[in-house]
CSV table of C-alpha atoms in Angstrom, one decimal:
chain,number,residue,atom,x,y,z
A,1,MET,CA,0.0,0.0,0.0
A,2,LEU,CA,1.3,3.4,-1.0
A,3,LYS,CA,0.2,6.2,1.4
A,4,VAL,CA,0.6,9.9,0.7
A,5,ASP,CA,-0.2,12.6,3.2
A,6,ILE,CA,0.8,16.2,2.4
A,7,GLU,CA,-0.4,19.0,4.5
A,8,SER,CA,1.3,21.6,2.4
A,9,PHE,CA,4.3,22.0,0.0
A,10,CYS,CA,5.7,25.3,-1.1
A,11,TYR,CA,8.0,26.6,-3.8
A,12,GLN,CA,9.6,29.6,-2.0
A,13,ASP,CA,6.6,31.5,-0.8
A,14,ARG,CA,4.0,29.9,-3.1
A,15,THR,CA,1.9,27.0,-1.9
A,16,VAL,CA,1.8,24.4,-4.7
A,17,LEU,CA,0.1,21.5,-2.9
A,18,GLU,CA,-2.2,21.5,0.1
A,19,ASP,CA,-4.3,18.9,1.9
A,20,ILE,CA,-3.4,15.9,-0.3
A,21,SER,CA,-4.1,12.5,1.3
A,22,PHE,CA,-4.7,9.2,-0.5
A,23,GLN,CA,-3.7,5.6,-0.6
A,24,VAL,CA,-3.0,3.3,-3.6
A,25,ALA,CA,-3.3,-0.5,-3.2
A,26,GLN,CA,-0.6,-2.8,-4.4
A,27,GLY,CA,-1.2,-3.5,-8.1
A,28,GLU,CA,-3.7,-0.6,-8.5
A,29,HIS,CA,-3.4,2.0,-11.3
A,30,LEU,CA,-4.2,5.5,-10.2
A,31,ALA,CA,-4.5,8.5,-12.7
A,32,LEU,CA,-3.6,12.0,-11.7
A,33,MET,CA,-5.5,14.6,-13.8
A,34,GLY,CA,-5.7,18.4,-13.7
A,35,GLU,CA,-4.9,21.4,-15.8
A,36,SER,CA,-1.3,22.6,-16.3
A,37,GLY,CA,0.1,23.9,-13.1
A,38,SER,CA,-2.4,22.0,-10.8
A,39,GLY,CA,0.5,20.1,-9.2
A,40,LYS,CA,0.6,16.7,-10.9
A,41,SER,CA,4.3,16.6,-11.6
A,42,THR,CA,5.2,18.1,-8.2
A,43,LEU,CA,3.2,15.4,-6.5
A,44,LEU,CA,5.1,12.7,-8.4
A,45,LYS,CA,8.4,14.3,-7.6
A,46,ILE,CA,7.6,14.3,-3.9
A,47,ILE,CA,6.5,10.7,-3.9
A,48,TYR,CA,9.7,9.6,-5.7
A,49,GLY,CA,11.9,11.7,-3.3
A,50,LEU,CA,13.1,14.4,-5.6
A,51,LEU,CA,11.5,17.1,-3.5
A,52,HIS,CA,11.6,17.4,0.3
A,53,VAL,CA,8.3,17.9,2.1
A,54,GLU,CA,8.3,19.3,5.6
A,55,ASN,CA,4.6,18.9,6.3
A,56,GLY,CA,3.8,15.4,5.2
A,57,SER,CA,4.9,11.9,4.6
A,58,VAL,CA,5.1,9.1,1.9
A,59,SER,CA,5.2,5.4,2.7
A,60,TRP,CA,5.2,2.1,0.9
A,61,GLN,CA,4.2,-1.1,2.8
A,62,ASN,CA,4.4,0.9,6.1
A,63,ALA,CA,8.0,2.0,5.4
A,64,ALA,CA,8.7,5.7,5.0
A,65,ALA,CA,9.9,6.8,1.5
A,66,LEU,CA,12.5,9.5,2.3
A,67,GLY,CA,13.3,12.6,0.3
A,68,PRO,CA,16.5,14.3,-0.8
A,69,ASN,CA,17.4,15.5,2.7
A,70,PHE,CA,17.9,11.8,3.6
A,71,ASN,CA,19.0,10.1,0.4
A,72,LEU,CA,22.1,11.2,-1.5
A,73,VAL,CA,20.7,9.5,-4.6
A,74,PRO,CA,16.9,10.4,-4.8
A,75,GLY,CA,14.4,7.6,-4.9
A,76,GLU,CA,13.9,4.2,-3.2
A,77,SER,CA,15.0,1.0,-4.8
A,78,TYR,CA,11.5,-0.3,-5.3
A,79,MET,CA,10.2,2.8,-7.0
A,80,LYS,CA,10.9,4.2,-10.5
A,81,TYR,CA,10.0,7.5,-12.1
A,82,LEU,CA,9.6,8.4,-15.7
A,83,SER,CA,9.7,12.1,-16.0
A,84,GLN,CA,9.3,14.4,-19.1
A,85,ASP,CA,13.1,14.6,-19.2
A,86,PHE,CA,14.4,11.3,-20.5
A,87,ASP,CA,18.0,11.4,-19.1
A,88,LEU,CA,19.3,8.9,-21.6
A,89,MET,CA,22.9,8.2,-22.7
A,90,PRO,CA,22.9,9.7,-26.2
A,91,PHE,CA,26.1,8.2,-27.5
A,92,THR,CA,25.3,4.6,-26.6
A,93,THR,CA,22.8,2.3,-28.3
A,94,VAL,CA,19.3,1.5,-27.4
A,95,GLU,CA,20.1,-1.9,-26.0
A,96,GLU,CA,23.0,-0.5,-24.0
A,97,ASN,CA,20.8,2.2,-22.4
A,98,VAL,CA,18.3,-0.5,-21.4
A,99,GLY,CA,20.9,-3.1,-20.3
A,100,GLN,CA,22.7,-0.6,-18.0
A,101,TYR,CA,19.8,-0.9,-15.6
A,102,LEU,CA,19.7,-4.7,-15.4
A,103,SER,CA,21.1,-6.6,-12.5
A,104,VAL,CA,24.8,-7.3,-12.7
A,105,PHE,CA,24.2,-10.6,-11.0
A,106,GLU,CA,22.0,-11.9,-13.9
A,107,ARG,CA,24.2,-11.2,-16.9
A,108,ASP,CA,23.3,-14.4,-18.6
A,109,SER,CA,19.6,-13.3,-18.9
A,110,HIS,CA,20.4,-9.8,-20.1
A,111,PRO,CA,20.0,-10.4,-23.8
A,112,GLN,CA,16.6,-12.1,-23.4
A,113,ARG,CA,15.4,-9.4,-21.0
A,114,ILE,CA,16.5,-6.6,-23.3
A,115,LYS,CA,14.8,-8.3,-26.2
A,116,GLU,CA,11.6,-8.5,-24.1
A,117,LEU,CA,11.6,-4.9,-23.2
A,118,LEU,CA,12.4,-3.7,-26.7
A,119,LYS,CA,9.5,-5.7,-28.0
A,120,LEU,CA,7.3,-4.1,-25.4
A,121,ILE,CA,8.2,-0.6,-26.6
A,122,GLU,CA,8.2,-1.7,-30.2
A,123,LEU,CA,11.9,-0.9,-30.9
A,124,GLU,CA,13.4,-4.3,-31.6
A,125,ASP,CA,14.8,-3.1,-34.9
A,126,PHE,CA,16.6,-0.2,-33.3
A,127,ALA,CA,18.6,-2.1,-30.7
A,128,LYS,CA,21.9,-1.2,-32.3
A,129,VAL,CA,21.0,2.4,-33.0
A,130,LYS,CA,22.6,5.2,-30.9
A,131,VAL,CA,20.0,7.1,-28.9
A,132,LYS,CA,21.1,10.5,-30.3
A,133,ASN,CA,19.8,9.3,-33.7
A,134,LEU,CA,16.3,8.6,-32.5
A,135,SER,CA,13.2,10.8,-32.6
A,136,GLY,CA,11.8,12.3,-29.4
A,137,GLY,CA,9.1,9.8,-29.3
A,138,GLN,CA,11.5,6.9,-29.7
A,139,GLN,CA,13.7,8.3,-27.0
A,140,GLN,CA,10.7,8.4,-24.7
A,141,ARG,CA,10.0,4.8,-25.4
A,142,VAL,CA,13.7,3.9,-24.5
A,143,ALA,CA,13.3,5.8,-21.3
A,144,LEU,CA,10.2,3.8,-20.5
A,145,ALA,CA,12.1,0.5,-21.1
A,146,ARG,CA,14.8,1.7,-18.7
A,147,VAL,CA,12.5,2.3,-15.8
A,148,LEU,CA,11.0,-1.1,-16.4
A,149,ALA,CA,14.3,-2.9,-16.5
A,150,LEU,CA,14.6,-3.3,-12.8
A,151,GLU,CA,10.9,-4.4,-12.3
A,152,PRO,CA,9.9,-1.7,-9.8
A,153,GLU,CA,7.1,-2.3,-7.3
A,154,VAL,CA,5.9,1.3,-7.8
A,155,LEU,CA,6.0,3.1,-11.1
A,156,LEU,CA,5.4,6.8,-11.5
A,157,LEU,CA,4.7,8.0,-15.0
A,158,ASP,CA,4.6,11.7,-16.0
A,159,GLU,CA,2.9,12.2,-19.4
A,160,PRO,CA,4.4,8.9,-20.6
A,161,PHE,CA,3.2,9.2,-24.2
A,162,GLY,CA,3.4,12.9,-24.8
A,163,HIS,CA,6.1,12.7,-27.4
A,164,ILE,CA,4.9,9.6,-29.2
A,165,ASP,CA,3.0,9.6,-32.5
A,166,ASN,CA,-0.7,8.8,-32.3
A,167,PHE,CA,-0.3,5.7,-34.5
A,168,LYS,CA,2.2,4.2,-32.1
A,169,ARG,CA,0.7,5.6,-28.9
A,170,SER,CA,-2.4,3.3,-28.9
A,171,SER,CA,-0.6,0.0,-29.2
A,172,LEU,CA,2.1,1.1,-26.8
A,173,ARG,CA,-0.5,2.0,-24.2
A,174,ARG,CA,-2.3,-1.3,-24.5
A,175,ASN,CA,1.0,-3.3,-24.4
A,176,LEU,CA,2.5,-1.3,-21.5
A,177,TYR,CA,-0.6,-1.3,-19.2
A,178,ALA,CA,-1.3,-5.0,-19.9
A,179,TYR,CA,2.3,-5.7,-18.9
A,180,LEU,CA,2.1,-3.6,-15.7
A,181,LYS,CA,-1.1,-5.2,-14.7
A,182,LYS,CA,0.2,-8.7,-15.3
A,183,GLN,CA,3.3,-7.9,-13.2
A,184,GLY,CA,1.2,-6.5,-10.3
A,185,ILE,CA,3.1,-3.1,-10.4
A,186,THR,CA,1.5,-0.2,-8.6
A,187,VAL,CA,1.2,2.7,-11.1
A,188,LEU,CA,0.5,6.4,-10.9
A,189,THR,CA,0.0,8.1,-14.3
A,190,ALA,CA,-0.1,11.9,-14.5
A,191,SER,CA,-1.7,12.8,-17.8
A,192,HIS,CA,-3.9,15.4,-19.5
A,193,ASP,CA,-5.1,12.9,-22.1
A,194,PRO,CA,-8.3,11.0,-21.2
A,195,ASN,CA,-7.2,8.2,-23.6
A,196,ASP,CA,-4.4,7.4,-21.1
A,197,VAL,CA,-6.9,7.3,-18.3
A,198,LEU,CA,-10.3,6.0,-19.2
A,199,PRO,CA,-9.5,2.5,-20.6
A,200,TYR,CA,-6.7,1.6,-18.1
A,201,THR,CA,-6.9,3.2,-14.7
A,202,ASN,CA,-8.8,1.9,-11.6
A,203,ARG,CA,-9.3,5.3,-10.0
A,204,THR,CA,-8.6,8.9,-10.8
A,205,LEU,CA,-7.4,11.7,-8.5
A,206,ILE,CA,-8.3,15.2,-9.8
A,207,LEU,CA,-6.1,18.2,-8.8
A,208,GLU,CA,-7.2,21.8,-9.0
A,209,ASN,CA,-5.0,24.6,-7.8
A,210,GLY,CA,-2.9,22.2,-5.8
A,211,LYS,CA,-5.8,20.6,-3.9
A,212,MET,CA,-7.7,17.4,-4.3
A,213,ALA,CA,-10.9,18.1,-6.2
A,214,ALA,CA,-12.0,14.5,-6.5
A,215,LEU,CA,-10.9,10.9,-6.0
A,216,ASP,CA,-13.1,8.1,-7.3
A,217,ASP,CA,-13.5,5.2,-9.6
A,218,THR,CA,-12.5,6.4,-13.1
A,219,LYS,CA,-15.7,5.2,-14.8
A,220,LEU,CA,-17.9,6.7,-12.1
A,221,LEU,CA,-16.1,10.0,-12.2
A,222,PHE,CA,-16.5,10.2,-16.0
A,223,ASN,CA,-20.1,9.2,-16.0
A,224,ASN,CA,-21.2,11.5,-13.2
A,225,PRO,CA,-18.7,14.3,-12.8
A,226,PRO,CA,-19.4,16.6,-9.8
A,227,ASN,CA,-18.5,19.8,-11.6
A,228,TYR,CA,-17.7,21.4,-14.9
A,229,TYR,CA,-13.9,21.5,-14.3
A,230,ILE,CA,-13.7,17.8,-13.7
A,231,ALA,CA,-15.9,16.9,-16.7
A,232,SER,CA,-13.9,19.2,-19.0
A,233,LEU,CA,-10.7,17.2,-18.2
A,234,PHE,CA,-12.3,14.2,-20.0
A,235,GLY,CA,-13.3,16.2,-23.1
A,236,GLU,CA,-15.9,18.6,-24.4
A,237,VAL,CA,-18.8,19.2,-22.1
A,238,ASN,CA,-21.8,21.6,-21.9
A,239,LYS,CA,-23.4,23.3,-18.9
A,240,VAL,CA,-27.1,23.6,-19.7
A,241,PRO,CA,-30.0,25.1,-17.7
A,242,ILE,CA,-32.6,22.4,-17.0
A,243,ARG,CA,-35.4,24.8,-18.0
A,244,LEU,CA,-34.1,24.8,-21.5
A,245,LEU,CA,-34.2,21.0,-21.7
A,246,LYS,CA,-37.4,20.5,-19.8
A,247,SER,CA,-39.7,23.5,-20.0
A,248,TYR,CA,-41.9,22.1,-17.2
A,249,ALA,CA,-39.1,21.9,-14.7
A,250,GLU,CA,-39.3,24.1,-11.7
A,251,ILE,CA,-35.6,23.6,-10.7
A,252,ASP,CA,-33.4,26.6,-11.4
A,253,ARG,CA,-30.2,24.7,-12.0
A,254,SER,CA,-27.9,23.6,-14.8
A,255,VAL,CA,-26.6,20.1,-15.6
A,256,LEU,CA,-23.5,18.9,-17.3
A,257,VAL,CA,-24.1,17.2,-20.6
A,258,TYR,CA,-21.4,15.5,-22.8
A,259,PRO,CA,-21.9,15.9,-26.6
A,260,HIS,CA,-22.7,12.2,-27.1
A,261,GLU,CA,-25.6,12.5,-24.5
A,262,PHE,CA,-27.7,14.8,-26.7
A,263,LYS,CA,-30.3,13.1,-28.8
A,264,VAL,CA,-31.2,15.0,-32.0
A,265,SER,CA,-34.8,15.6,-33.1
A,266,LYS,CA,-36.2,17.5,-36.1
A,267,THR,CA,-39.4,18.5,-34.3
A,268,THR,CA,-39.1,18.8,-30.5
A,269,GLY,CA,-36.6,19.8,-27.9
A,270,LEU,CA,-34.0,22.6,-27.4
A,271,LYS,CA,-33.7,24.5,-30.7
A,272,VAL,CA,-30.2,25.2,-31.9
A,273,VAL,CA,-28.8,26.5,-35.2
A,274,VAL,CA,-25.7,24.7,-36.5
A,275,ASN,CA,-22.6,26.8,-36.8
A,276,ASN,CA,-20.0,24.1,-37.6
A,277,SER,CA,-19.9,20.3,-38.1
A,278,PHE,CA,-16.4,18.8,-37.4
A,279,PHE,CA,-15.5,15.4,-38.7
A,280,LYS,CA,-14.1,13.3,-35.8
A,281,GLY,CA,-13.7,9.9,-37.6
A,282,THR,CA,-16.3,7.9,-35.8
A,283,HIS,CA,-18.8,10.8,-35.6
A,284,TYR,CA,-19.3,14.5,-36.1
A,285,LEU,CA,-18.9,17.1,-33.4
A,286,ASN,CA,-21.3,19.9,-34.0
A,287,GLU,CA,-21.4,23.4,-32.7
A,288,GLY,CA,-24.9,24.9,-32.3
A,289,VAL,CA,-26.3,28.2,-30.9
A,290,THR,CA,-29.5,28.4,-28.9
A,291,GLU,CA,-32.0,31.2,-29.3
A,292,GLU,CA,-30.5,32.7,-26.1
A,293,GLY,CA,-27.1,32.8,-27.7
A,294,SER,CA,-25.5,30.0,-25.8
A,295,VAL,CA,-23.1,27.7,-27.6
A,296,LEU,CA,-23.6,23.9,-27.3
A,297,PHE,CA,-21.6,21.0,-28.6
A,298,PHE,CA,-23.3,17.8,-29.6
A,299,SER,CA,-22.5,14.6,-31.6
A,300,THR,CA,-24.2,13.1,-34.6
A,301,SER,CA,-23.4,10.2,-36.9
A,302,ASN,CA,-23.8,12.4,-40.0
A,303,GLU,CA,-22.6,15.8,-41.0
A,304,LEU,CA,-24.9,18.8,-40.5
A,305,THR,CA,-25.3,21.9,-42.6
A,306,ASN,CA,-24.4,25.3,-41.3
A,307,GLY,CA,-27.5,27.3,-40.6
A,308,GLU,CA,-29.6,24.1,-40.2
A,309,ALA,CA,-32.0,24.2,-37.3
A,310,ILE,CA,-32.3,21.1,-35.2
A,311,PHE,CA,-33.6,20.2,-31.7
A,312,LEU,CA,-31.7,18.6,-28.8
A,313,ASN,CA,-32.9,16.4,-26.0
A,314,VAL,CA,-31.4,14.9,-22.9
A,315,SER,CA,-32.8,11.8,-21.2
A,316,LEU,CA,-34.5,12.4,-17.8
A,317,GLU,CA,-32.3,9.6,-16.4
A,318,THR,CA,-29.1,11.6,-17.3
A,319,ILE,CA,-30.5,14.8,-15.8
A,320,ASN,CA,-31.5,13.1,-12.5
A,321,ALA,CA,-28.1,11.4,-12.2
A,322,ARG,CA,-26.3,14.7,-12.6
A,323,LEU,CA,-28.6,16.4,-10.1
A,324,GLN,CA,-27.9,13.6,-7.5
A,325,VAL,CA,-24.2,14.0,-7.9
A,326,GLU,CA,-24.5,17.7,-7.4
A,327,GLN,CA,-26.6,17.1,-4.3
A,328,ARG,CA,-24.1,14.7,-2.8
A,329,THR,CA,-21.2,17.1,-3.6
A,330,ASN,CA,-22.9,20.0,-1.8
A,331,THR,CA,-23.9,18.1,1.3
């Protein structure tokens, strides 16, 4: 069990993190999400031991994880951290970079282990290539293989796919997270990309201005976000007054609605005029304007015409679910 308790952490006179407290079970995958500057990278650096925290503690299996004031070389042996700075050896080959982190007592198994790791990051054909000749995305994958080489019990990932091309990113995510789950490695992934989070993580911790805004099951948090900020981290979202959706409603509140939750009608519902229809591959994301001038985003399977008037509806089930979340959050 990883336990993190941080009363406060400051850079000079500025408080960066405050009232952070959570636990991560062995083998669990926790996502850290939040806008830039919310404290995700700082939190990972504290957990790993790169930053000293006066008011707080970090422990793994009831043993304290100590910071730079106690360790000459930051980090504990059971924990590895993949930062946005790769820290590779540019004038040595890919396989030498990975092999450097393998145990000196198991040299006979090094070739097989290196081959396994390079297959995981899809760089088998680049084993003999010097790192300085690789692209940024390829270097990021080598850095990932290096932190996996010693089979950590806890793995901290800071935007682990940020430099990797989309066509490689999907397969690498699937391979990596399947491998980590199979190995029972505890993972914390800081990311702004919901594609890193939604399919793979057990729970998600949301940071806002250095504080915990939410901590819940990832699917539950997506399906019923407690506020606009949290919902927006997962993608486009609308905040719609209930009276516009249900004219008979007496509740003077707004609900959060994802674009895919709108149902389109040609006769009844909330009238909008289409401004734009963006092709998204599997669907179209449309921008519409209400008679009051509000902009709404909604999904359709077909392209709509600019200036076309259509009607939007949201199920009563969705509205009630969002209202219940709001009520629990405010009590």
